[in-house]
PDB file of C-alpha atoms in Angstrom:
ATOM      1  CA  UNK L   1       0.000   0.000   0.000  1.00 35.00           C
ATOM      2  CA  UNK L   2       1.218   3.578  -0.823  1.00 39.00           C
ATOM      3  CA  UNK L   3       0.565   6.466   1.912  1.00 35.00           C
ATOM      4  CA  UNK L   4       0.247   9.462   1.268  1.00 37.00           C
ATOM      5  CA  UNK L   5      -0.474  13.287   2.948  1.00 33.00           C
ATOM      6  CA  UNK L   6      -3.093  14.845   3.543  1.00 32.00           C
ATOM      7  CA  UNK L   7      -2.480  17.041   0.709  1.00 34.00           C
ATOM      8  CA  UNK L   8      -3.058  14.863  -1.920  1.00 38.00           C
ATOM      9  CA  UNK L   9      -6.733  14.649  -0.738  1.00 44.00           C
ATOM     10  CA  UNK L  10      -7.367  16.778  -4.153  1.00 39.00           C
ATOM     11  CA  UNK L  11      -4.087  16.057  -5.825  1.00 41.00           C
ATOM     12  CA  UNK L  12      -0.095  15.638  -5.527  1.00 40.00           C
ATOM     13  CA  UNK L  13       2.291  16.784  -7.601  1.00 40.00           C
ATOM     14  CA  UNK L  14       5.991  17.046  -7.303  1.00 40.00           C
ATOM     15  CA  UNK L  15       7.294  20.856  -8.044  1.00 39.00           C
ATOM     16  CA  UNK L  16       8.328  20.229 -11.942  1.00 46.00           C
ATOM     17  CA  UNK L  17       5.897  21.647 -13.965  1.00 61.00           C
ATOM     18  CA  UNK L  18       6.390  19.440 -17.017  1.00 68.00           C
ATOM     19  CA  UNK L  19       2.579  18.834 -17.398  1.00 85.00           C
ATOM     20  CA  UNK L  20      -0.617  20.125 -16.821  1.00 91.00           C
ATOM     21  CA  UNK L  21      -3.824  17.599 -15.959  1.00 95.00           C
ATOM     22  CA  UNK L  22      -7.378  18.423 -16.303  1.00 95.00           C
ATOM     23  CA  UNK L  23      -9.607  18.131 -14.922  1.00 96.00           C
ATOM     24  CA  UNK L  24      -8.652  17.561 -11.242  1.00 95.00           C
ATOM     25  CA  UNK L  25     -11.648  16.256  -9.932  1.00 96.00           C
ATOM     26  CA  UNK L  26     -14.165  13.456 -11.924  1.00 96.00           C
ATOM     27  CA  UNK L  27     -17.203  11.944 -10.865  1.00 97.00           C
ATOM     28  CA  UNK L  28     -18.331   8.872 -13.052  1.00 97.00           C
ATOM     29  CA  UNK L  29     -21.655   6.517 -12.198  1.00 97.00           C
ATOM     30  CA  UNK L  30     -21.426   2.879 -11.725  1.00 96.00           C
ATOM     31  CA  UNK L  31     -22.754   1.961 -15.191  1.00 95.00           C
ATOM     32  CA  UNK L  32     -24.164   3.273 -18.284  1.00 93.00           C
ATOM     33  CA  UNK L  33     -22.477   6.170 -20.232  1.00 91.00           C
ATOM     34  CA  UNK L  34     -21.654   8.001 -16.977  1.00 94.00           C
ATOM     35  CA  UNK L  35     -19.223   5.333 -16.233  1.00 96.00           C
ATOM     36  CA  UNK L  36     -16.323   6.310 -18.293  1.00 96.00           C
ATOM     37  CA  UNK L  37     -14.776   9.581 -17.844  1.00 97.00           C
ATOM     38  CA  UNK L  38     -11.530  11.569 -19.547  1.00 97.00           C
ATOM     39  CA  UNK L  39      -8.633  12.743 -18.353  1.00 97.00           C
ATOM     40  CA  UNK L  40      -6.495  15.346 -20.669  1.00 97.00           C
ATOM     41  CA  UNK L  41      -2.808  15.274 -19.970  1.00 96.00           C
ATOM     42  CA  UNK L  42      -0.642  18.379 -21.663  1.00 95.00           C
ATOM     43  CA  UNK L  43       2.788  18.593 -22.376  1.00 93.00           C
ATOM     44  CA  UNK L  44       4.699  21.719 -21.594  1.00 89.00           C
ATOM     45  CA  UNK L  45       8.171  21.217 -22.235  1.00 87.00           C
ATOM     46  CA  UNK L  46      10.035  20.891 -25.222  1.00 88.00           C
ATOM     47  CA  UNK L  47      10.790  17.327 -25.002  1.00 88.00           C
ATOM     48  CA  UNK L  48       9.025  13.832 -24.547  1.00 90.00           C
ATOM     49  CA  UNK L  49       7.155  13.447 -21.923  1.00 91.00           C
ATOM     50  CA  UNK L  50       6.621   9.222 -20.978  1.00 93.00           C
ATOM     51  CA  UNK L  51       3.850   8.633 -18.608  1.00 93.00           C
ATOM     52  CA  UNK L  52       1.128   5.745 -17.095  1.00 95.00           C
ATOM     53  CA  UNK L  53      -1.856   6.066 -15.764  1.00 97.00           C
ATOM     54  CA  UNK L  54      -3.248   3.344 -12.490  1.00 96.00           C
ATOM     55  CA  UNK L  55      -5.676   3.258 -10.670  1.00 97.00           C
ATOM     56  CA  UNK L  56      -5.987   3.231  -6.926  1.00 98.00           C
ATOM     57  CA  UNK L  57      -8.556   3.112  -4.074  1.00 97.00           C
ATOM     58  CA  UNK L  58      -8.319   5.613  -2.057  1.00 96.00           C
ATOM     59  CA  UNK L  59      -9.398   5.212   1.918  1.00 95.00           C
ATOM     60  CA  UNK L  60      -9.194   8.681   3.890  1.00 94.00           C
ATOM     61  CA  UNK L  61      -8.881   8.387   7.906  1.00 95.00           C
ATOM     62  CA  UNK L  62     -10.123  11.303  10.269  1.00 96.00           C
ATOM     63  CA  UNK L  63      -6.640  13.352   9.905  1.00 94.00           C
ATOM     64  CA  UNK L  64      -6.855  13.691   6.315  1.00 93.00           C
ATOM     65  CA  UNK L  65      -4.236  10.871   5.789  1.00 94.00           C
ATOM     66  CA  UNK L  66      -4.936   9.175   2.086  1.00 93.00           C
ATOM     67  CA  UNK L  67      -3.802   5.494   1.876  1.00 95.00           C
ATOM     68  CA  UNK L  68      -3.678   4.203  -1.824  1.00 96.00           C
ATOM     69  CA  UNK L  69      -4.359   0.623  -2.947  1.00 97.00           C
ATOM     70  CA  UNK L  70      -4.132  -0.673  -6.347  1.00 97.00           C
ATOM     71  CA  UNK L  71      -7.178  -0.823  -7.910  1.00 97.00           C
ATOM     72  CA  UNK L  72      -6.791  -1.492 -11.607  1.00 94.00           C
ATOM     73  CA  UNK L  73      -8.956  -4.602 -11.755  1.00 95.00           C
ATOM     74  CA  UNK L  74     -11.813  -2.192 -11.107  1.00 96.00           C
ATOM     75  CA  UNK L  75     -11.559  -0.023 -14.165  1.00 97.00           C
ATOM     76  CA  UNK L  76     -10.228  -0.170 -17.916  1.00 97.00           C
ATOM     77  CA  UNK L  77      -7.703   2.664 -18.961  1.00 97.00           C
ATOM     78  CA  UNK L  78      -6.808   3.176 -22.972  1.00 96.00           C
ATOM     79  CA  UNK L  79      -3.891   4.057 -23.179  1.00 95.00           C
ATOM     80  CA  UNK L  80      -2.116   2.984 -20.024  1.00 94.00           C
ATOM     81  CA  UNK L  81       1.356   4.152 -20.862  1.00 94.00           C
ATOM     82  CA  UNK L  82       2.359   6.666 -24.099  1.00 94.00           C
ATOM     83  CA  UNK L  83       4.820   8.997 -25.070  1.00 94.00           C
ATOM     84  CA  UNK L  84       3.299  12.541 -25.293  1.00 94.00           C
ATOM     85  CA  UNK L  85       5.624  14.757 -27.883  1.00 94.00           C
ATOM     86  CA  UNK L  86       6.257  17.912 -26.753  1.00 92.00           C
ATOM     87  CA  UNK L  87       3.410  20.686 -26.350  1.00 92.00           C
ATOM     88  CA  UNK L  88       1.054  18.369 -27.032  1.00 95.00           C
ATOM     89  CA  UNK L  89      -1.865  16.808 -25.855  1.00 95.00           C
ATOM     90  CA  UNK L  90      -2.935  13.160 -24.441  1.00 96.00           C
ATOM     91  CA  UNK L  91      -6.305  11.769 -23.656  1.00 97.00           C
ATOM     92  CA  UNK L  92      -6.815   9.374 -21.273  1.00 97.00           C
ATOM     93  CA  UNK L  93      -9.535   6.970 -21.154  1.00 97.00           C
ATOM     94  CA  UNK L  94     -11.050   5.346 -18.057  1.00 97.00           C
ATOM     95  CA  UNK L  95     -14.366   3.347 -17.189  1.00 97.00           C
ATOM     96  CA  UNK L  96     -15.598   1.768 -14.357  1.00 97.00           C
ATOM     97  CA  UNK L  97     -16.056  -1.933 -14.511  1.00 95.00           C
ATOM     98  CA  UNK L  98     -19.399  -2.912 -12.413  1.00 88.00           C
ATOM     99  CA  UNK L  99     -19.307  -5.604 -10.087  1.00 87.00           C
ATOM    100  CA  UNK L 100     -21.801  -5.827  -7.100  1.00 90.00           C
ATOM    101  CA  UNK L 101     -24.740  -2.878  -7.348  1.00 92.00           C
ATOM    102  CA  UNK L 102     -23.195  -0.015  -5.138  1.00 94.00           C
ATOM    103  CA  UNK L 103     -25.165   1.086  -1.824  1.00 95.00           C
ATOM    104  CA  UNK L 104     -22.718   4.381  -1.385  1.00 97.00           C
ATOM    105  CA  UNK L 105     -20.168   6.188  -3.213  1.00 97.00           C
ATOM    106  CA  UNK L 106     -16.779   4.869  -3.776  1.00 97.00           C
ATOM    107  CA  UNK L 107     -13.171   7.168  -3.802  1.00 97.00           C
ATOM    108  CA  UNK L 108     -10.593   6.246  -5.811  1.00 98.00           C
ATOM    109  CA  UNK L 109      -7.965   8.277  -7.500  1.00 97.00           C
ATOM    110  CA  UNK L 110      -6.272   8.189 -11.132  1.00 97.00           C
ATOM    111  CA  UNK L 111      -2.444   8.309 -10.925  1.00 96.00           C
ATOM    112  CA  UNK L 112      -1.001   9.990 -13.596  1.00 95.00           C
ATOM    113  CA  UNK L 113       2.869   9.630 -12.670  1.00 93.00           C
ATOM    114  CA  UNK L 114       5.804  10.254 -15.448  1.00 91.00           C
ATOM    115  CA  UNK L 115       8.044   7.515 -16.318  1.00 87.00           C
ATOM    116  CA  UNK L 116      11.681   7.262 -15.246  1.00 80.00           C
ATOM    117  CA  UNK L 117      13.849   7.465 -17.878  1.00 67.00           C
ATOM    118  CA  UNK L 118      17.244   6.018 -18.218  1.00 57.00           C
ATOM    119  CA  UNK L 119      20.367   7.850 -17.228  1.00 49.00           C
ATOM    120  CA  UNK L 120      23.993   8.261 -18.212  1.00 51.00           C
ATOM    121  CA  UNK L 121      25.759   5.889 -15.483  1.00 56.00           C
ATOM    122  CA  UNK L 122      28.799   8.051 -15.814  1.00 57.00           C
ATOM    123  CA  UNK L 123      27.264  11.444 -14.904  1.00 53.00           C
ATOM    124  CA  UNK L 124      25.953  12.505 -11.325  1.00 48.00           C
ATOM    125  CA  UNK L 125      22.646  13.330 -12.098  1.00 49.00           C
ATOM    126  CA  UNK L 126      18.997  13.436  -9.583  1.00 48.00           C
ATOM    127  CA  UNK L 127      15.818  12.761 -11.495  1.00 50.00           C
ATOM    128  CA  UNK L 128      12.874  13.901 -10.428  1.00 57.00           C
ATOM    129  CA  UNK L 129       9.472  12.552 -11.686  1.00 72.00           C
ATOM    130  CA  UNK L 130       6.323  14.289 -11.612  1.00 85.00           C
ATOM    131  CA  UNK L 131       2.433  12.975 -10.710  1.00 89.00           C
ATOM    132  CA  UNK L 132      -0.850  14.363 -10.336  1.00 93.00           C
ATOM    133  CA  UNK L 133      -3.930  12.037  -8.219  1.00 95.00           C
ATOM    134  CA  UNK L 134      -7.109  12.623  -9.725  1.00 97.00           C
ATOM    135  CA  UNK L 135      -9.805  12.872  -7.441  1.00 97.00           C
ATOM    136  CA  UNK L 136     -12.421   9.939  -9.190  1.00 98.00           C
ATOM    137  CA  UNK L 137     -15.676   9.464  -7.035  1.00 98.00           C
ATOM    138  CA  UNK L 138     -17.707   6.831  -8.462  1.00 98.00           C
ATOM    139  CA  UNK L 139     -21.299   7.698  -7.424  1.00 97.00           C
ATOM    140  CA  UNK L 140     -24.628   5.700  -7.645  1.00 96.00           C
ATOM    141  CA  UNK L 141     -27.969   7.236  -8.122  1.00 96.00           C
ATOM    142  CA  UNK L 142     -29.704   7.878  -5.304  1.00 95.00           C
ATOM    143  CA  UNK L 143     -27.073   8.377  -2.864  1.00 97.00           C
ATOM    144  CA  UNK L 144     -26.811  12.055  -0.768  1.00 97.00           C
ATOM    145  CA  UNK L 145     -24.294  13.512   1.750  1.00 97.00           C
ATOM    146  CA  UNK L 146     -25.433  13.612   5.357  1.00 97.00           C
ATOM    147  CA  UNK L 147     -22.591  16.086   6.595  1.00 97.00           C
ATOM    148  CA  UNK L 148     -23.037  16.195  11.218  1.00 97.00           C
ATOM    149  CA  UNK L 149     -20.602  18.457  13.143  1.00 97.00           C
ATOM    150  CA  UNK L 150     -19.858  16.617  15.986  1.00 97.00           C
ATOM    151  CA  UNK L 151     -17.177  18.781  17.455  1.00 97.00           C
ATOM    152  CA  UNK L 152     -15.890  22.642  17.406  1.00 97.00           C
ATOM    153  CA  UNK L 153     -13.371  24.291  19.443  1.00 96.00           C
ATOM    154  CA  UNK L 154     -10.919  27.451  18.725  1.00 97.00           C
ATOM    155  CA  UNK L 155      -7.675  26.475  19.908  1.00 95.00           C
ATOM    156  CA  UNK L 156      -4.044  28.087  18.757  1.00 94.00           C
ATOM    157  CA  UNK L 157      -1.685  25.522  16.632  1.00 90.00           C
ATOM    158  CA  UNK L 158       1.905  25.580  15.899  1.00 86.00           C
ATOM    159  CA  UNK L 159       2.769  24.057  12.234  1.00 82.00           C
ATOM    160  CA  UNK L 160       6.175  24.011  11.027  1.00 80.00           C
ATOM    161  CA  UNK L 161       6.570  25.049   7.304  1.00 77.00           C
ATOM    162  CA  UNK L 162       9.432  23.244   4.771  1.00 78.00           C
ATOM    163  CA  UNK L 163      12.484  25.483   4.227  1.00 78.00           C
ATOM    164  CA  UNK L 164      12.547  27.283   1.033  1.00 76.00           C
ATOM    165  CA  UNK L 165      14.278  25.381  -1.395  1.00 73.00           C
ATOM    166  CA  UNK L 166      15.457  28.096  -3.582  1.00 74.00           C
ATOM    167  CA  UNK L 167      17.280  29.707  -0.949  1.00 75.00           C
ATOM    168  CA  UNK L 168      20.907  28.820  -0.323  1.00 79.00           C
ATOM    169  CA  UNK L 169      21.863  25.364   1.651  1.00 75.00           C
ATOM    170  CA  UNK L 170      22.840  27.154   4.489  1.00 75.00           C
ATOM    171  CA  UNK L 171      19.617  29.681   4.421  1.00 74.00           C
ATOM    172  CA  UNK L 172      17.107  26.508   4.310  1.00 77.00           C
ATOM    173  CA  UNK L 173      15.983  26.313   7.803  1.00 80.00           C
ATOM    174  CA  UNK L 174      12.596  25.303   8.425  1.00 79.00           C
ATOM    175  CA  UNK L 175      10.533  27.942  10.553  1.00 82.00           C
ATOM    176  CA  UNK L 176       7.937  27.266  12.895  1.00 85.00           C
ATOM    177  CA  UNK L 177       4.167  29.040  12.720  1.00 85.00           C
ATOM    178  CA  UNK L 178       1.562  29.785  15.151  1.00 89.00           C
ATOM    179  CA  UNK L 179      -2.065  30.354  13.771  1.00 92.00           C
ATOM    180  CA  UNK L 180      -5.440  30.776  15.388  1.00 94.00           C
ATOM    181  CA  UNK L 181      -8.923  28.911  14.333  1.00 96.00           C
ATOM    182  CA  UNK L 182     -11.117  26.557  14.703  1.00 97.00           C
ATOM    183  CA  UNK L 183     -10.979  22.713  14.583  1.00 97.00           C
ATOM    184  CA  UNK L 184     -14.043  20.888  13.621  1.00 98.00           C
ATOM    185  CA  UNK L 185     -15.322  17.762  13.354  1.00 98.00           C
ATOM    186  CA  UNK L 186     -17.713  16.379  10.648  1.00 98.00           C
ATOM    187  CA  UNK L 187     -19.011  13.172  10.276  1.00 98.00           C
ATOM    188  CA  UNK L 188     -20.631  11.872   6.910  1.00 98.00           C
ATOM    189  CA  UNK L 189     -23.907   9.871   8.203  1.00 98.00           C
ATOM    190  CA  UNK L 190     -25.023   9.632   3.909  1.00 97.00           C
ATOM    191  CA  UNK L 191     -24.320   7.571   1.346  1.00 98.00           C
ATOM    192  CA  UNK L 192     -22.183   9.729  -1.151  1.00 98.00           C
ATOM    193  CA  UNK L 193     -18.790  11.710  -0.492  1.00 97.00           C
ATOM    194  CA  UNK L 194     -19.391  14.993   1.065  1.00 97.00           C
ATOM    195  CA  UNK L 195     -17.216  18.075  -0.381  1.00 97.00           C
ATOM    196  CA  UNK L 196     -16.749  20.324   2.830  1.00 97.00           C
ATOM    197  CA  UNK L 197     -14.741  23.039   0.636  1.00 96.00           C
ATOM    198  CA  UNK L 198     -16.909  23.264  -1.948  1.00 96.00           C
ATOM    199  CA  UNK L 199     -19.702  24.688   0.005  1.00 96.00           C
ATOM    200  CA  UNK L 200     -19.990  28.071   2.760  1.00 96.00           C
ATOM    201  CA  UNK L 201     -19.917  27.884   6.366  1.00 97.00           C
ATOM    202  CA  UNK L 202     -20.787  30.391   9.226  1.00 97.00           C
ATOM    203  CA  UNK L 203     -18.259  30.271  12.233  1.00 97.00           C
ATOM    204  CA  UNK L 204     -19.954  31.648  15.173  1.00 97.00           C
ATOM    205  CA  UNK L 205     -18.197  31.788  18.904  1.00 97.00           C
ATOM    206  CA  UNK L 206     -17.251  34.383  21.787  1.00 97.00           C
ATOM    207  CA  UNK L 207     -14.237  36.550  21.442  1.00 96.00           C
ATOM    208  CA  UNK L 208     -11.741  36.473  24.593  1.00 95.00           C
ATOM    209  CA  UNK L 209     -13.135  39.804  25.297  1.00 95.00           C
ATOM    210  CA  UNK L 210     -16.996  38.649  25.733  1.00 96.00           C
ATOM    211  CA  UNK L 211     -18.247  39.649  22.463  1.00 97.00           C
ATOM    212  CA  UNK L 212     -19.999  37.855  19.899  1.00 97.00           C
ATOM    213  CA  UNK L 213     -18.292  36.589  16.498  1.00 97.00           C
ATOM    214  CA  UNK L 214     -20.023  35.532  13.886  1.00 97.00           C
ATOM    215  CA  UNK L 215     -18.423  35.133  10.247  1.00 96.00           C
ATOM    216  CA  UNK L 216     -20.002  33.482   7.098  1.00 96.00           C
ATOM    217  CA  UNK L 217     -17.821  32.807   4.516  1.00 96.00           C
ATOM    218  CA  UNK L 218     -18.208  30.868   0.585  1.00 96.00           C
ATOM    219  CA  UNK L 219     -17.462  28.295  -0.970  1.00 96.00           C
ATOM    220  CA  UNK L 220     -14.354  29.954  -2.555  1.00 95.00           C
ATOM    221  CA  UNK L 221     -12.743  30.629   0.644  1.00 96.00           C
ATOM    222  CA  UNK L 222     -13.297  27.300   2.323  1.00 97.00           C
ATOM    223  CA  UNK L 223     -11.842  26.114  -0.863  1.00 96.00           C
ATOM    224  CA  UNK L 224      -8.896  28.079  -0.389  1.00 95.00           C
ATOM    225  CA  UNK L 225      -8.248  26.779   3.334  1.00 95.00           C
ATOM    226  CA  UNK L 226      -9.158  23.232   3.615  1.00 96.00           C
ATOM    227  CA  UNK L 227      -9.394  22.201  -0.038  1.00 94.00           C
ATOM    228  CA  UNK L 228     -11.377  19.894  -1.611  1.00 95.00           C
ATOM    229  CA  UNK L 229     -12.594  19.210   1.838  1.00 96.00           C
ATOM    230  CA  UNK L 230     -13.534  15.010   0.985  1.00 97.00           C
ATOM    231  CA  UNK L 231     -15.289  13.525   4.076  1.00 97.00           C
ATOM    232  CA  UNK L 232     -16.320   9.320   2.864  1.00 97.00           C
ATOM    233  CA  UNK L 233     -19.592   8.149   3.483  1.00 97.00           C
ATOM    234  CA  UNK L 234     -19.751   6.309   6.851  1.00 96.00           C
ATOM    235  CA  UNK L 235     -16.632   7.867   7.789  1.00 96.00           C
ATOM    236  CA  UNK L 236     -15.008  11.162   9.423  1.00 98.00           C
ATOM    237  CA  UNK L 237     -12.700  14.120   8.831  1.00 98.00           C
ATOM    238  CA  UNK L 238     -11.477  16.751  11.343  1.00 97.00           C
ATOM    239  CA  UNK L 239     -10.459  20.204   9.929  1.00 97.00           C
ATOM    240  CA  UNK L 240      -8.352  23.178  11.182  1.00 96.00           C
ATOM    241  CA  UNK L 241      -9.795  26.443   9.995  1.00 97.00           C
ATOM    242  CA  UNK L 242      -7.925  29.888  10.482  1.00 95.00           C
ATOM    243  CA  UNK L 243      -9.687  32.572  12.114  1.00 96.00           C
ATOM    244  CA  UNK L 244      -7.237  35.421  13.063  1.00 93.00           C
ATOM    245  CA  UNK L 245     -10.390  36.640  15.698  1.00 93.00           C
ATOM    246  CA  UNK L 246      -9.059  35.434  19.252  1.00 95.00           C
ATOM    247  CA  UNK L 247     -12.098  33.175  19.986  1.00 96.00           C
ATOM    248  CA  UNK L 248     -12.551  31.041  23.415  1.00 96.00           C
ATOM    249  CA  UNK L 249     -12.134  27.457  22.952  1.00 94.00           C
ATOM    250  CA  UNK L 250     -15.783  26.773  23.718  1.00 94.00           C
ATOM    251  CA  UNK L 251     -19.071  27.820  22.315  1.00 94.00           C
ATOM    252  CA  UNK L 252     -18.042  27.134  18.807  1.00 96.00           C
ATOM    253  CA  UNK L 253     -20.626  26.538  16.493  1.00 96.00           C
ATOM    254  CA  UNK L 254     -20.723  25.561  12.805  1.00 97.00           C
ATOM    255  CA  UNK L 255     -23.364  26.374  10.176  1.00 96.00           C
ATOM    256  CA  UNK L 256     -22.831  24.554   6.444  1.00 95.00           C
ATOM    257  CA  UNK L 257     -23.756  25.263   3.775  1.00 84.00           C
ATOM    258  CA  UNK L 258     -24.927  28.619   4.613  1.00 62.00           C
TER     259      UNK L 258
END
C-alpha cells in the first residue's frame, strides 16, 4: 500500500511543472455512459514526456491521511502508458467496470505519474518525476451527503513550514508558525462523499473579550483553506480552519452550507 499526505486529498504533484492535468476532480456513475470519464494530460516542455496512468482506491482516515491501494482490476484505462511529444496533448480513457450494485459512493484516484527514464551511469545526475492524483468518485444514483458536526473548538496551533528550497543550503531552515482557528469535526452519516470546501460555512463563537463573532464565509474561501474538503460516506474528517479573531475554545458553532 502507498501512503500518502493529507495534501493529496485533491491532488499531488511534485514541483516540476512538465505537465498540466485536467480536470482535477471526476465523478463517473457505476454503469451506463456516466461510467467512463476523460482525463487530458498536456505537455509543456520541449521534449518527450513518458507517462502511465493506475488506478488506486483511495481510503481517507479522520486526519486527512490518504492510503492508496491498487485498484486497476476495477476499471479499464486506454492508453495505459504513451509517449506525449512535446506541447502536445494526451487523452486518457477510463471506465468503471461494475461488479456488485453499489449502496454508497466509492473514492478512488487516477495516478497519472511520469516515467523514469534512463540515465547516463557516468554522470551525477537526480531525477525527479512528476504525478498528479485525480480525485475519481464513483457515485450511484440515489445516494446524498449527510454532513453532522460533531465537534468545534478554537484552539491556537503551531505548524512548522518546509524550508525554502530556492534559498541557499545554508539559508534553508525550516521555521515554525503559530495560527489561530477553529478545529471541527464532521461526520458523513449519507451515502455519497461529502465536499466540505466546496460549500460556505458560518463560524460563530465568543471573542476572549466577551463579544460575539459571527463570520459566514463561501465556498471559494473554504476552498482556499481546507481544499477539496472530501469527508467518505460512513466515515469522518477533522479540519483546522484559520480565524485570526481570538475566539474562546468553547461555544463554537458551525453552520454549512450557509
Amino acid at each position: 500500500m502507498l501512503a500518502l499526505a493529507a495534501a493529496t486529498l485533491a491532488v499531488s504533484a511534485s514541483p516540476v511543472e512538465a505537465a498540466r492535468v485536467t480536470p482535477m476532480t471526476v465523478e463517473m456513475a457505476p454503469t451506463g455512459r456516466g461510467s467512463t470519464a476523460r482525463i487530458e494530460v498536456t505537455n509543456s516542455e520541449d521534449r518527450n514526456l513518458p507517462v502511465e496512468l493506475r488506478m488506486y482506491r483511495g481510503d481517507v482516515n479522520e486526519a486527512g491521511e490518504l492510503t492508496l491501494t491498487p485498484a486497476d482490476d476495477k476499471f479499464v484505462v486506454f492508453p495505459p502508458q504513451v509517449v506525449i511529444a512535446p506541447n502536445a496533448q494526451q487523452v486518457f480513457r477510463i471506465q468503471y467496470l461494475p461488479g456488485e450494485p453499489l449502496t454508497k459512493s466509492e473514492v478512488y484516484y487516477a495516478a497519472v505519474t511520469q516515467i523514469p527514464v534512463d540515465l547516463d551511469p557516468t554522470i551525477s545526475r537526480i531525477q525527479v518525476v512528476m504525478r498528479f492524483n485525480v480525485l475519481v468518485n464513483v457515485v450511484p444514483d440515489g445516494t446524498k451527503p449527510d454532513p453532522v458536526v460533531t465537534s468545534a473548538k478554537a484552539l491556537v496551533r503551531e505548524t512548522v513550514v518546509p524550508p525554502d528550497e530556492r534559498l541557499p543550503v545554508e539559508q534553508q531552515k525550516p521555521k515554525t508558525v503559530t495560527e489561530r482557528g477553529v478545529e471541527v469535526r464532521i461526520e458523513n452519516r449519507g451515502t455519497r462523499f461529502f465536499a466540505a470546501g466546496r460549500t460556505g460555512w458560518t463560524i460563530a463563537g465568543t471573542r476572549e473579550d466577551g463579544t460575539a463573532f459571527s463570520e459566514s464565509r463561501t465556498a471559494g474561501r473554504m476552498s482556499d483553506a481546507i481544499g477539496f474538503g472530501l469527508v467518505p460516506p460512513g466515515g469522518a474528517r477533522i479540519f483546522f480552519v484559520p480565524v485570526e479573531e481570538p475566539l474562546r475554545a468553547e461555544g463554537v458553532s458551525i453552520k454549512i452550507g450557509e
